[in-house]
C-alpha cells in the first residue's frame, strides 16, 4: 500500500513540486550532512532544511531520519532516491535535447540534390555540416525535376539543389557553385579534345541526353549548345539519371552531354571533354520557413 502511494507520487512529482527541491533532496541523500550539502548546492543550511521539510510535507512522507549527530534515509527516502535519480537524468537529457532542437543543433533535414554532385560538392558540404552539428540527422533524396518545387512547398523536403533558375513565389534561391558541361564519350571514341568537334561530325553521333523538361534552364543550356553548332541532335534515349547515361555511354550506345562534376564519379572507360557552357547550381528553400536547423545549414553553406 505504501509503495503504491509512493509510486503515484513519482508519476506526478514534476507537476507537484519544483526541480530545485528534488535536486536538494538528492544532494542531501548523497552527503547525508546538512552543512556540506548546503555548501554544495549554494544555499544556506536553514534554506535547505526548509526545502526538505516542504518536500516531506507535500508528499506526506518522511524522507530522512535525523538527530543531532546523524542523517540517514528512510526506506521511502531510499526508494525515491533511486527513482528520482533516473527520472531527473532522463528529464535533463530531454531538456538538453529540446535546447539543441531550439538552437538548430538537433533534428532532421531532408535535402534533394542532382546525381551529378553526389561525388563532387555534396561530400564536402555534408562533412562541413556534420562537423558543425554532429547530432543533426540528414536525409538525402533525389527528386524528379517536375516534383522538386512541389515537394519543397509541401514540406516533403527542406532544401533542394537544382541547376534551374526558380521564380516561384514563396521560394528563395541562391547560387552556390558553377561547373561546366562536358561531352562524355568512350575512351575509344575519335573525339579527344574540344577542337575535334564540328557540326558535321556531331551530326553523325547518337546522343543520350537528360530528360528534356519544359521550362528547365538546364535543358535550355544543352539546347543552346546544339544551336551553336546549328544542328538537331539524333537522340537515342533520354534519362533522368546521369548514372544511367554514363553506363550507356560506356556500353558504346551513344555519347552524352553532362555536367563535368560527373568526372568525380568513378567512371573508367570514359573521356570528359570540357565545353564552354557553364551551368549553375542553386540551393532553394522556403522563404517563410523559420526552422533553426535550416537557418544553421544555410549560414554554413553561404559563409564562404
PDB file of C-alpha atoms in Angstrom:
ATOM      1  CA  UNK A   1       0.000   0.000   0.000  1.00  0.00           C
ATOM      2  CA  UNK A   2       2.748   2.451   0.997  1.00  0.00           C
ATOM      3  CA  UNK A   3       4.718   1.522  -2.131  1.00  0.00           C
ATOM      4  CA  UNK A   4       1.724   2.248  -4.383  1.00  0.00           C
ATOM      5  CA  UNK A   5       1.258   5.640  -2.774  1.00  0.00           C
ATOM      6  CA  UNK A   6       4.928   6.471  -3.325  1.00  0.00           C
ATOM      7  CA  UNK A   7       4.766   5.374  -6.987  1.00  0.00           C
ATOM      8  CA  UNK A   8       1.803   7.680  -7.513  1.00  0.00           C
ATOM      9  CA  UNK A   9       3.936  10.499  -6.115  1.00  0.00           C
ATOM     10  CA  UNK A  10       6.696   9.639  -8.583  1.00  0.00           C
ATOM     11  CA  UNK A  11       4.337   9.808 -11.543  1.00  0.00           C
ATOM     12  CA  UNK A  12       3.087  13.257 -10.567  1.00  0.00           C
ATOM     13  CA  UNK A  13       6.081  14.831  -8.886  1.00  0.00           C
ATOM     14  CA  UNK A  14       7.067  17.146 -11.728  1.00  0.00           C
ATOM     15  CA  UNK A  15       3.606  18.709 -11.635  1.00  0.00           C
ATOM     16  CA  UNK A  16       3.566  18.952  -7.843  1.00  0.00           C
ATOM     17  CA  UNK A  17       6.960  20.365  -6.957  1.00  0.00           C
ATOM     18  CA  UNK A  18       9.844  22.295  -8.393  1.00  0.00           C
ATOM     19  CA  UNK A  19      13.035  20.586  -9.508  1.00  0.00           C
ATOM     20  CA  UNK A  20      15.218  22.504  -7.092  1.00  0.00           C
ATOM     21  CA  UNK A  21      13.742  20.745  -4.043  1.00  0.00           C
ATOM     22  CA  UNK A  22      14.266  17.377  -5.691  1.00  0.00           C
ATOM     23  CA  UNK A  23      17.862  18.265  -6.541  1.00  0.00           C
ATOM     24  CA  UNK A  24      18.421  19.381  -2.942  1.00  0.00           C
ATOM     25  CA  UNK A  25      16.943  16.102  -1.681  1.00  0.00           C
ATOM     26  CA  UNK A  26      19.246  14.087  -3.971  1.00  0.00           C
ATOM     27  CA  UNK A  27      22.278  16.116  -2.890  1.00  0.00           C
ATOM     28  CA  UNK A  28      21.458  15.573   0.787  1.00  0.00           C
ATOM     29  CA  UNK A  29      20.841  11.866   0.184  1.00  0.00           C
ATOM     30  CA  UNK A  30      24.433  11.624  -1.108  1.00  0.00           C
ATOM     31  CA  UNK A  31      26.137  13.772   1.527  1.00  0.00           C
ATOM     32  CA  UNK A  32      23.887  12.897   4.499  1.00  0.00           C
ATOM     33  CA  UNK A  33      25.131  16.129   6.036  1.00  0.00           C
ATOM     34  CA  UNK A  34      23.133  19.375   6.023  1.00  0.00           C
ATOM     35  CA  UNK A  35      26.026  21.811   6.209  1.00  0.00           C
ATOM     36  CA  UNK A  36      28.095  20.113   3.468  1.00  0.00           C
ATOM     37  CA  UNK A  37      25.034  19.766   1.246  1.00  0.00           C
ATOM     38  CA  UNK A  38      24.033  23.414   1.714  1.00  0.00           C
ATOM     39  CA  UNK A  39      27.525  24.461   0.684  1.00  0.00           C
ATOM     40  CA  UNK A  40      27.429  22.170  -2.362  1.00  0.00           C
ATOM     41  CA  UNK A  41      24.066  23.464  -3.661  1.00  0.00           C
ATOM     42  CA  UNK A  42      24.988  27.038  -2.716  1.00  0.00           C
ATOM     43  CA  UNK A  43      22.166  27.790  -0.285  1.00  0.00           C
ATOM     44  CA  UNK A  44      22.035  28.318   3.485  1.00  0.00           C
ATOM     45  CA  UNK A  45      21.583  25.357   5.828  1.00  0.00           C
ATOM     46  CA  UNK A  46      18.253  26.767   7.023  1.00  0.00           C
ATOM     47  CA  UNK A  47      17.023  27.150   3.437  1.00  0.00           C
ATOM     48  CA  UNK A  48      17.978  23.512   2.754  1.00  0.00           C
ATOM     49  CA  UNK A  49      16.117  22.375   5.862  1.00  0.00           C
ATOM     50  CA  UNK A  50      13.026  24.288   4.739  1.00  0.00           C
ATOM     51  CA  UNK A  51      13.174  22.716   1.252  1.00  0.00           C
ATOM     52  CA  UNK A  52      13.404  19.178   2.655  1.00  0.00           C
ATOM     53  CA  UNK A  53      10.642  19.805   5.185  1.00  0.00           C
ATOM     54  CA  UNK A  54       8.425  21.339   2.495  1.00  0.00           C
ATOM     55  CA  UNK A  55       9.043  18.308   0.279  1.00  0.00           C
ATOM     56  CA  UNK A  56       8.162  15.892   3.074  1.00  0.00           C
ATOM     57  CA  UNK A  57       5.002  17.850   3.903  1.00  0.00           C
ATOM     58  CA  UNK A  58       3.875  17.915   0.288  1.00  0.00           C
ATOM     59  CA  UNK A  59       4.469  14.187  -0.155  1.00  0.00           C
ATOM     60  CA  UNK A  60       3.249  13.192   3.274  1.00  0.00           C
ATOM     61  CA  UNK A  61       6.338  11.001   3.555  1.00  0.00           C
ATOM     62  CA  UNK A  62       9.343  11.199   5.890  1.00  0.00           C
ATOM     63  CA  UNK A  63      12.492  11.173   3.782  1.00  0.00           C
ATOM     64  CA  UNK A  64      15.236  11.330   6.408  1.00  0.00           C
ATOM     65  CA  UNK A  65      15.763  10.155   9.960  1.00  0.00           C
ATOM     66  CA  UNK A  66      17.839  12.794  11.723  1.00  0.00           C
ATOM     67  CA  UNK A  67      19.207  13.593  15.128  1.00  0.00           C
ATOM     68  CA  UNK A  68      21.973  15.862  16.334  1.00  0.00           C
ATOM     69  CA  UNK A  69      24.684  13.509  15.057  1.00  0.00           C
ATOM     70  CA  UNK A  70      23.323  11.573  12.102  1.00  0.00           C
ATOM     71  CA  UNK A  71      21.207  11.954   8.970  1.00  0.00           C
ATOM     72  CA  UNK A  72      20.078   8.855   7.112  1.00  0.00           C
ATOM     73  CA  UNK A  73      17.478   7.998   4.519  1.00  0.00           C
ATOM     74  CA  UNK A  74      14.234   6.296   5.446  1.00  0.00           C
ATOM     75  CA  UNK A  75      13.074   3.335   3.358  1.00  0.00           C
ATOM     76  CA  UNK A  76      10.765   5.661   1.467  1.00  0.00           C
ATOM     77  CA  UNK A  77      13.647   8.112   1.015  1.00  0.00           C
ATOM     78  CA  UNK A  78      15.897   5.373  -0.397  1.00  0.00           C
ATOM     79  CA  UNK A  79      13.162   4.341  -2.822  1.00  0.00           C
ATOM     80  CA  UNK A  80      12.613   7.905  -4.030  1.00  0.00           C
ATOM     81  CA  UNK A  81      16.342   8.498  -4.339  1.00  0.00           C
ATOM     82  CA  UNK A  82      16.705   5.518  -6.690  1.00  0.00           C
ATOM     83  CA  UNK A  83      13.693   6.505  -8.796  1.00  0.00           C
ATOM     84  CA  UNK A  84      14.281  10.262  -8.881  1.00  0.00           C
ATOM     85  CA  UNK A  85      17.920   9.919  -9.914  1.00  0.00           C
ATOM     86  CA  UNK A  86      16.827   8.010 -13.027  1.00  0.00           C
ATOM     87  CA  UNK A  87      13.913  10.350 -13.756  1.00  0.00           C
ATOM     88  CA  UNK A  88      15.974  13.500 -13.237  1.00  0.00           C
ATOM     89  CA  UNK A  89      18.745  12.281 -15.532  1.00  0.00           C
ATOM     90  CA  UNK A  90      16.124  11.493 -18.172  1.00  0.00           C
ATOM     91  CA  UNK A  91      14.480  14.896 -17.734  1.00  0.00           C
ATOM     92  CA  UNK A  92      17.803  16.724 -18.008  1.00  0.00           C
ATOM     93  CA  UNK A  93      18.542  14.776 -21.181  1.00  0.00           C
ATOM     94  CA  UNK A  94      15.136  15.783 -22.581  1.00  0.00           C
ATOM     95  CA  UNK A  95      15.749  19.429 -21.652  1.00  0.00           C
ATOM     96  CA  UNK A  96      19.158  19.352 -23.314  1.00  0.00           C
ATOM     97  CA  UNK A  97      17.663  17.687 -26.385  1.00  0.00           C
ATOM     98  CA  UNK A  98      14.955  20.368 -26.576  1.00  0.00           C
ATOM     99  CA  UNK A  99      17.563  23.103 -26.257  1.00  0.00           C
ATOM    100  CA  UNK A 100      19.578  21.608 -29.114  1.00  0.00           C
ATOM    101  CA  UNK A 101      16.425  21.482 -31.257  1.00  0.00           C
ATOM    102  CA  UNK A 102      15.704  25.115 -30.385  1.00  0.00           C
ATOM    103  CA  UNK A 103      19.246  26.073 -31.405  1.00  0.00           C
ATOM    104  CA  UNK A 104      19.054  24.023 -34.605  1.00  0.00           C
ATOM    105  CA  UNK A 105      21.711  21.573 -33.425  1.00  0.00           C
ATOM    106  CA  UNK A 106      19.411  18.545 -33.469  1.00  0.00           C
ATOM    107  CA  UNK A 107      16.637  17.407 -35.738  1.00  0.00           C
ATOM    108  CA  UNK A 108      16.341  16.054 -39.264  1.00  0.00           C
ATOM    109  CA  UNK A 109      16.802  17.878 -42.551  1.00  0.00           C
ATOM    110  CA  UNK A 110      15.893  16.422 -45.948  1.00  0.00           C
ATOM    111  CA  UNK A 111      17.980  17.592 -48.897  1.00  0.00           C
ATOM    112  CA  UNK A 112      17.228  16.831 -52.553  1.00  0.00           C
ATOM    113  CA  UNK A 113      20.152  17.111 -54.945  1.00  0.00           C
ATOM    114  CA  UNK A 114      21.084  16.116 -58.500  1.00  0.00           C
ATOM    115  CA  UNK A 115      23.042  12.935 -59.022  1.00  0.00           C
ATOM    116  CA  UNK A 116      25.785  14.919 -60.762  1.00  0.00           C
ATOM    117  CA  UNK A 117      27.122  16.387 -57.492  1.00  0.00           C
ATOM    118  CA  UNK A 118      26.950  13.188 -55.415  1.00  0.00           C
ATOM    119  CA  UNK A 119      30.723  12.778 -55.613  1.00  0.00           C
ATOM    120  CA  UNK A 120      31.777  16.417 -56.007  1.00  0.00           C
ATOM    121  CA  UNK A 121      30.369  19.157 -53.768  1.00  0.00           C
ATOM    122  CA  UNK A 122      27.939  17.067 -51.690  1.00  0.00           C
ATOM    123  CA  UNK A 123      30.560  15.144 -49.660  1.00  0.00           C
ATOM    124  CA  UNK A 124      32.344  18.396 -48.751  1.00  0.00           C
ATOM    125  CA  UNK A 125      29.081  20.141 -47.884  1.00  0.00           C
ATOM    126  CA  UNK A 126      27.872  17.256 -45.707  1.00  0.00           C
ATOM    127  CA  UNK A 127      31.243  16.946 -43.963  1.00  0.00           C
ATOM    128  CA  UNK A 128      31.084  20.639 -43.090  1.00  0.00           C
ATOM    129  CA  UNK A 129      27.540  20.322 -41.719  1.00  0.00           C
ATOM    130  CA  UNK A 130      28.354  17.173 -39.748  1.00  0.00           C
ATOM    131  CA  UNK A 131      31.446  18.742 -38.204  1.00  0.00           C
ATOM    132  CA  UNK A 132      29.456  21.781 -37.055  1.00  0.00           C
ATOM    133  CA  UNK A 133      26.351  19.862 -35.926  1.00  0.00           C
ATOM    134  CA  UNK A 134      27.274  16.229 -35.140  1.00  0.00           C
ATOM    135  CA  UNK A 135      23.822  15.469 -33.635  1.00  0.00           C
ATOM    136  CA  UNK A 136      21.963  16.539 -36.774  1.00  0.00           C
ATOM    137  CA  UNK A 137      20.392  13.821 -38.930  1.00  0.00           C
ATOM    138  CA  UNK A 138      20.341  14.320 -42.683  1.00  0.00           C
ATOM    139  CA  UNK A 139      18.300  12.560 -45.331  1.00  0.00           C
ATOM    140  CA  UNK A 140      19.430  12.776 -48.946  1.00  0.00           C
ATOM    141  CA  UNK A 141      16.941  12.188 -51.754  1.00  0.00           C
ATOM    142  CA  UNK A 142      16.749  12.663 -55.493  1.00  0.00           C
ATOM    143  CA  UNK A 143      13.502  14.090 -56.827  1.00  0.00           C
ATOM    144  CA  UNK A 144      12.287  14.356 -60.416  1.00  0.00           C
ATOM    145  CA  UNK A 145      12.582  17.873 -61.829  1.00  0.00           C
ATOM    146  CA  UNK A 146       8.826  18.377 -62.149  1.00  0.00           C
ATOM    147  CA  UNK A 147       8.282  17.444 -58.464  1.00  0.00           C
ATOM    148  CA  UNK A 148      11.053  19.459 -56.825  1.00  0.00           C
ATOM    149  CA  UNK A 149       9.232  22.705 -56.015  1.00  0.00           C
ATOM    150  CA  UNK A 150       6.008  20.888 -55.123  1.00  0.00           C
ATOM    151  CA  UNK A 151       7.883  18.707 -52.621  1.00  0.00           C
ATOM    152  CA  UNK A 152       9.600  21.784 -51.216  1.00  0.00           C
ATOM    153  CA  UNK A 153       6.342  23.701 -50.793  1.00  0.00           C
ATOM    154  CA  UNK A 154       4.646  20.696 -49.172  1.00  0.00           C
ATOM    155  CA  UNK A 155       7.468  20.151 -46.633  1.00  0.00           C
ATOM    156  CA  UNK A 156       8.422  16.784 -48.107  1.00  0.00           C
ATOM    157  CA  UNK A 157      11.943  18.164 -48.479  1.00  0.00           C
ATOM    158  CA  UNK A 158      13.646  21.100 -46.738  1.00  0.00           C
ATOM    159  CA  UNK A 159      16.280  22.071 -49.282  1.00  0.00           C
ATOM    160  CA  UNK A 160      16.640  21.305 -52.971  1.00  0.00           C
ATOM    161  CA  UNK A 161      19.780  21.870 -55.020  1.00  0.00           C
ATOM    162  CA  UNK A 162      18.974  22.406 -58.678  1.00  0.00           C
ATOM    163  CA  UNK A 163      20.537  23.547 -61.918  1.00  0.00           C
ATOM    164  CA  UNK A 164      17.446  25.565 -62.747  1.00  0.00           C
ATOM    165  CA  UNK A 165      16.545  29.160 -62.023  1.00  0.00           C
ATOM    166  CA  UNK A 166      13.442  29.490 -59.878  1.00  0.00           C
ATOM    167  CA  UNK A 167      10.800  32.217 -59.968  1.00  0.00           C
ATOM    168  CA  UNK A 168       8.195  30.537 -57.755  1.00  0.00           C
ATOM    169  CA  UNK A 169       6.626  32.785 -55.095  1.00  0.00           C
ATOM    170  CA  UNK A 170       7.498  31.762 -51.553  1.00  0.00           C
ATOM    171  CA  UNK A 171      10.708  30.010 -52.629  1.00  0.00           C
ATOM    172  CA  UNK A 172      14.116  31.590 -52.260  1.00  0.00           C
ATOM    173  CA  UNK A 173      17.167  30.510 -54.249  1.00  0.00           C
ATOM    174  CA  UNK A 174      20.841  31.363 -54.241  1.00  0.00           C
ATOM    175  CA  UNK A 175      23.743  30.180 -56.360  1.00  0.00           C
ATOM    176  CA  UNK A 176      26.275  28.037 -54.517  1.00  0.00           C
ATOM    177  CA  UNK A 177      28.513  26.740 -57.316  1.00  0.00           C
ATOM    178  CA  UNK A 178      29.136  26.692 -61.056  1.00  0.00           C
ATOM    179  CA  UNK A 179      30.541  23.970 -63.251  1.00  0.00           C
ATOM    180  CA  UNK A 180      30.622  23.360 -66.991  1.00  0.00           C
ATOM    181  CA  UNK A 181      29.082  20.943 -69.398  1.00  0.00           C
ATOM    182  CA  UNK A 182      31.217  18.181 -70.840  1.00  0.00           C
ATOM    183  CA  UNK A 183      30.877  15.864 -73.785  1.00  0.00           C
ATOM    184  CA  UNK A 184      31.098  12.317 -72.446  1.00  0.00           C
ATOM    185  CA  UNK A 185      32.449   9.688 -74.850  1.00  0.00           C
ATOM    186  CA  UNK A 186      34.042   6.236 -74.552  1.00  0.00           C
ATOM    187  CA  UNK A 187      37.842   6.220 -74.415  1.00  0.00           C
ATOM    188  CA  UNK A 188      37.873   4.533 -77.810  1.00  0.00           C
ATOM    189  CA  UNK A 189      35.874   7.361 -79.418  1.00  0.00           C
ATOM    190  CA  UNK A 190      37.672   9.557 -82.015  1.00  0.00           C
ATOM    191  CA  UNK A 191      36.642  12.746 -80.148  1.00  0.00           C
ATOM    192  CA  UNK A 192      39.565  13.573 -77.879  1.00  0.00           C
ATOM    193  CA  UNK A 193      39.555  17.365 -77.421  1.00  0.00           C
ATOM    194  CA  UNK A 194      37.109  20.219 -77.933  1.00  0.00           C
ATOM    195  CA  UNK A 195      38.723  21.133 -81.263  1.00  0.00           C
ATOM    196  CA  UNK A 196      37.654  17.749 -82.674  1.00  0.00           C
ATOM    197  CA  UNK A 197      34.013  18.853 -82.575  1.00  0.00           C
ATOM    198  CA  UNK A 198      32.315  20.190 -85.666  1.00  0.00           C
ATOM    199  CA  UNK A 199      28.778  20.377 -86.976  1.00  0.00           C
ATOM    200  CA  UNK A 200      29.405  17.614 -89.484  1.00  0.00           C
ATOM    201  CA  UNK A 201      30.902  15.053 -87.114  1.00  0.00           C
ATOM    202  CA  UNK A 202      28.396  15.857 -84.337  1.00  0.00           C
ATOM    203  CA  UNK A 203      25.543  15.181 -86.774  1.00  0.00           C
ATOM    204  CA  UNK A 204      26.852  11.634 -87.147  1.00  0.00           C
ATOM    205  CA  UNK A 205      26.591  10.866 -83.421  1.00  0.00           C
ATOM    206  CA  UNK A 206      23.799   9.277 -81.431  1.00  0.00           C
ATOM    207  CA  UNK A 207      23.124  11.223 -78.217  1.00  0.00           C
ATOM    208  CA  UNK A 208      21.960  10.055 -74.809  1.00  0.00           C
ATOM    209  CA  UNK A 209      20.624  13.117 -73.014  1.00  0.00           C
ATOM    210  CA  UNK A 210      18.968  14.134 -69.763  1.00  0.00           C
ATOM    211  CA  UNK A 211      15.194  14.265 -69.901  1.00  0.00           C
ATOM    212  CA  UNK A 212      14.079  17.451 -71.617  1.00  0.00           C
ATOM    213  CA  UNK A 213      11.892  19.321 -69.126  1.00  0.00           C
ATOM    214  CA  UNK A 214       9.758  22.232 -70.251  1.00  0.00           C
ATOM    215  CA  UNK A 215      10.868  25.435 -68.586  1.00  0.00           C
ATOM    216  CA  UNK A 216      14.145  23.936 -67.396  1.00  0.00           C
ATOM    217  CA  UNK A 217      17.004  26.416 -67.728  1.00  0.00           C
ATOM    218  CA  UNK A 218      19.412  23.466 -67.628  1.00  0.00           C
ATOM    219  CA  UNK A 219      17.706  21.906 -70.678  1.00  0.00           C
ATOM    220  CA  UNK A 220      17.934  25.286 -72.396  1.00  0.00           C
ATOM    221  CA  UNK A 221      21.705  25.368 -71.889  1.00  0.00           C
ATOM    222  CA  UNK A 222      22.052  21.987 -73.621  1.00  0.00           C
ATOM    223  CA  UNK A 223      19.838  23.154 -76.471  1.00  0.00           C
ATOM    224  CA  UNK A 224      21.954  26.301 -76.767  1.00  0.00           C
ATOM    225  CA  UNK A 225      24.984  24.073 -77.296  1.00  0.00           C
ATOM    226  CA  UNK A 226      23.324  22.331 -80.235  1.00  0.00           C
ATOM    227  CA  UNK A 227      22.194  25.685 -81.651  1.00  0.00           C
ATOM    228  CA  UNK A 228      25.769  26.928 -81.555  1.00  0.00           C
ATOM    229  CA  UNK A 229      26.674  24.088 -83.923  1.00  0.00           C
ATOM    230  CA  UNK A 230      23.485  24.633 -85.920  1.00  0.00           C
ATOM    231  CA  UNK A 231      22.128  21.084 -85.896  1.00  0.00           C
ATOM    232  CA  UNK A 232      19.397  18.966 -84.326  1.00  0.00           C
ATOM    233  CA  UNK A 233      20.868  16.001 -82.443  1.00  0.00           C
ATOM    234  CA  UNK A 234      19.943  12.401 -83.118  1.00  0.00           C
ATOM    235  CA  UNK A 235      18.781  11.460 -79.618  1.00  0.00           C
ATOM    236  CA  UNK A 236      18.861   7.749 -78.939  1.00  0.00           C
ATOM    237  CA  UNK A 237      17.498   7.966 -75.410  1.00  0.00           C
ATOM    238  CA  UNK A 238      16.522  10.408 -72.647  1.00  0.00           C
ATOM    239  CA  UNK A 239      17.099   9.576 -68.989  1.00  0.00           C
ATOM    240  CA  UNK A 240      16.505  11.426 -65.727  1.00  0.00           C
ATOM    241  CA  UNK A 241      19.516   9.666 -64.192  1.00  0.00           C
ATOM    242  CA  UNK A 242      23.056  10.686 -65.053  1.00  0.00           C
ATOM    243  CA  UNK A 243      24.495   7.437 -63.717  1.00  0.00           C
ATOM    244  CA  UNK A 244      22.353   5.540 -66.229  1.00  0.00           C
ATOM    245  CA  UNK A 245      23.502   7.799 -69.060  1.00  0.00           C
ATOM    246  CA  UNK A 246      27.141   7.206 -68.101  1.00  0.00           C
ATOM    247  CA  UNK A 247      26.628   3.425 -68.093  1.00  0.00           C
ATOM    248  CA  UNK A 248      25.051   3.568 -71.567  1.00  0.00           C
ATOM    249  CA  UNK A 249      27.896   5.715 -72.943  1.00  0.00           C
ATOM    250  CA  UNK A 250      30.416   3.258 -71.501  1.00  0.00           C
ATOM    251  CA  UNK A 251      28.499   0.495 -73.285  1.00  0.00           C
ATOM    252  CA  UNK A 252      29.042   2.334 -76.584  1.00  0.00           C
ATOM    253  CA  UNK A 253      25.366   3.124 -77.190  1.00  0.00           C
ATOM    254  CA  UNK A 254      25.961   6.825 -77.772  1.00  0.00           C
ATOM    255  CA  UNK A 255      27.619   9.953 -76.418  1.00  0.00           C
ATOM    256  CA  UNK A 256      26.266  12.372 -73.826  1.00  0.00           C
ATOM    257  CA  UNK A 257      26.354  15.923 -72.550  1.00  0.00           C
ATOM    258  CA  UNK A 258      26.552  16.103 -68.779  1.00  0.00           C
ATOM    259  CA  UNK A 259      27.919  18.421 -66.088  1.00  0.00           C
ATOM    260  CA  UNK A 260      31.654  17.934 -65.707  1.00  0.00           C
ATOM    261  CA  UNK A 261      31.105  17.234 -61.976  1.00  0.00           C
ATOM    262  CA  UNK A 262      30.444  13.638 -63.080  1.00  0.00           C
ATOM    263  CA  UNK A 263      34.212  13.367 -63.535  1.00  0.00           C
ATOM    264  CA  UNK A 264      34.379  12.950 -59.736  1.00  0.00           C
ATOM    265  CA  UNK A 265      32.394   9.709 -60.018  1.00  0.00           C
ATOM    266  CA  UNK A 266      34.381   6.576 -60.644  1.00  0.00           C
ATOM    267  CA  UNK A 267      33.921   6.403 -64.410  1.00  0.00           C
ATOM    268  CA  UNK A 268      36.590   4.188 -66.006  1.00  0.00           C
ATOM    269  CA  UNK A 269      36.463   3.827 -69.760  1.00  0.00           C
ATOM    270  CA  UNK A 270      35.116   7.348 -70.346  1.00  0.00           C
ATOM    271  CA  UNK A 271      36.538  10.634 -71.580  1.00  0.00           C
ATOM    272  CA  UNK A 272      35.122  14.008 -70.471  1.00  0.00           C
ATOM    273  CA  UNK A 273      35.688  16.806 -72.991  1.00  0.00           C
ATOM    274  CA  UNK A 274      35.057  20.213 -71.360  1.00  0.00           C
ATOM    275  CA  UNK A 275      32.636  22.503 -73.210  1.00  0.00           C
ATOM    276  CA  UNK A 276      32.416  26.308 -72.977  1.00  0.00           C
ATOM    277  CA  UNK A 277      28.922  26.241 -71.458  1.00  0.00           C
ATOM    278  CA  UNK A 278      28.512  26.976 -67.771  1.00  0.00           C
ATOM    279  CA  UNK A 279      25.765  25.524 -65.552  1.00  0.00           C
ATOM    280  CA  UNK A 280      24.972  26.992 -62.135  1.00  0.00           C
ATOM    281  CA  UNK A 281      23.910  25.113 -59.017  1.00  0.00           C
ATOM    282  CA  UNK A 282      21.330  26.823 -56.829  1.00  0.00           C
ATOM    283  CA  UNK A 283      20.050  25.958 -53.388  1.00  0.00           C
ATOM    284  CA  UNK A 284      16.312  26.524 -52.872  1.00  0.00           C
ATOM    285  CA  UNK A 285      14.330  26.805 -49.633  1.00  0.00           C
ATOM    286  CA  UNK A 286      11.006  28.057 -48.288  1.00  0.00           C
ATOM    287  CA  UNK A 287      11.196  31.800 -47.626  1.00  0.00           C
ATOM    288  CA  UNK A 288       8.836  31.591 -44.635  1.00  0.00           C
ATOM    289  CA  UNK A 289      10.495  28.563 -43.008  1.00  0.00           C
ATOM    290  CA  UNK A 290      11.958  29.582 -39.626  1.00  0.00           C
ATOM    291  CA  UNK A 291      13.322  26.146 -38.742  1.00  0.00           C
ATOM    292  CA  UNK A 292      16.601  26.852 -36.866  1.00  0.00           C
ATOM    293  CA  UNK A 293      18.177  23.738 -38.405  1.00  0.00           C
ATOM    294  CA  UNK A 294      17.565  25.194 -41.859  1.00  0.00           C
ATOM    295  CA  UNK A 295      18.938  28.581 -40.813  1.00  0.00           C
ATOM    296  CA  UNK A 296      22.124  26.958 -39.456  1.00  0.00           C
ATOM    297  CA  UNK A 297      22.723  24.968 -42.644  1.00  0.00           C
ATOM    298  CA  UNK A 298      22.138  27.957 -44.927  1.00  0.00           C
ATOM    299  CA  UNK A 299      24.557  30.018 -42.845  1.00  0.00           C
ATOM    300  CA  UNK A 300      27.201  27.308 -43.184  1.00  0.00           C
ATOM    301  CA  UNK A 301      26.678  26.912 -46.929  1.00  0.00           C
ATOM    302  CA  UNK A 302      26.920  30.643 -47.616  1.00  0.00           C
ATOM    303  CA  UNK A 303      29.585  31.663 -45.107  1.00  0.00           C
ATOM    304  CA  UNK A 304      32.407  31.373 -47.618  1.00  0.00           C
TER     305      UNK A 304
END
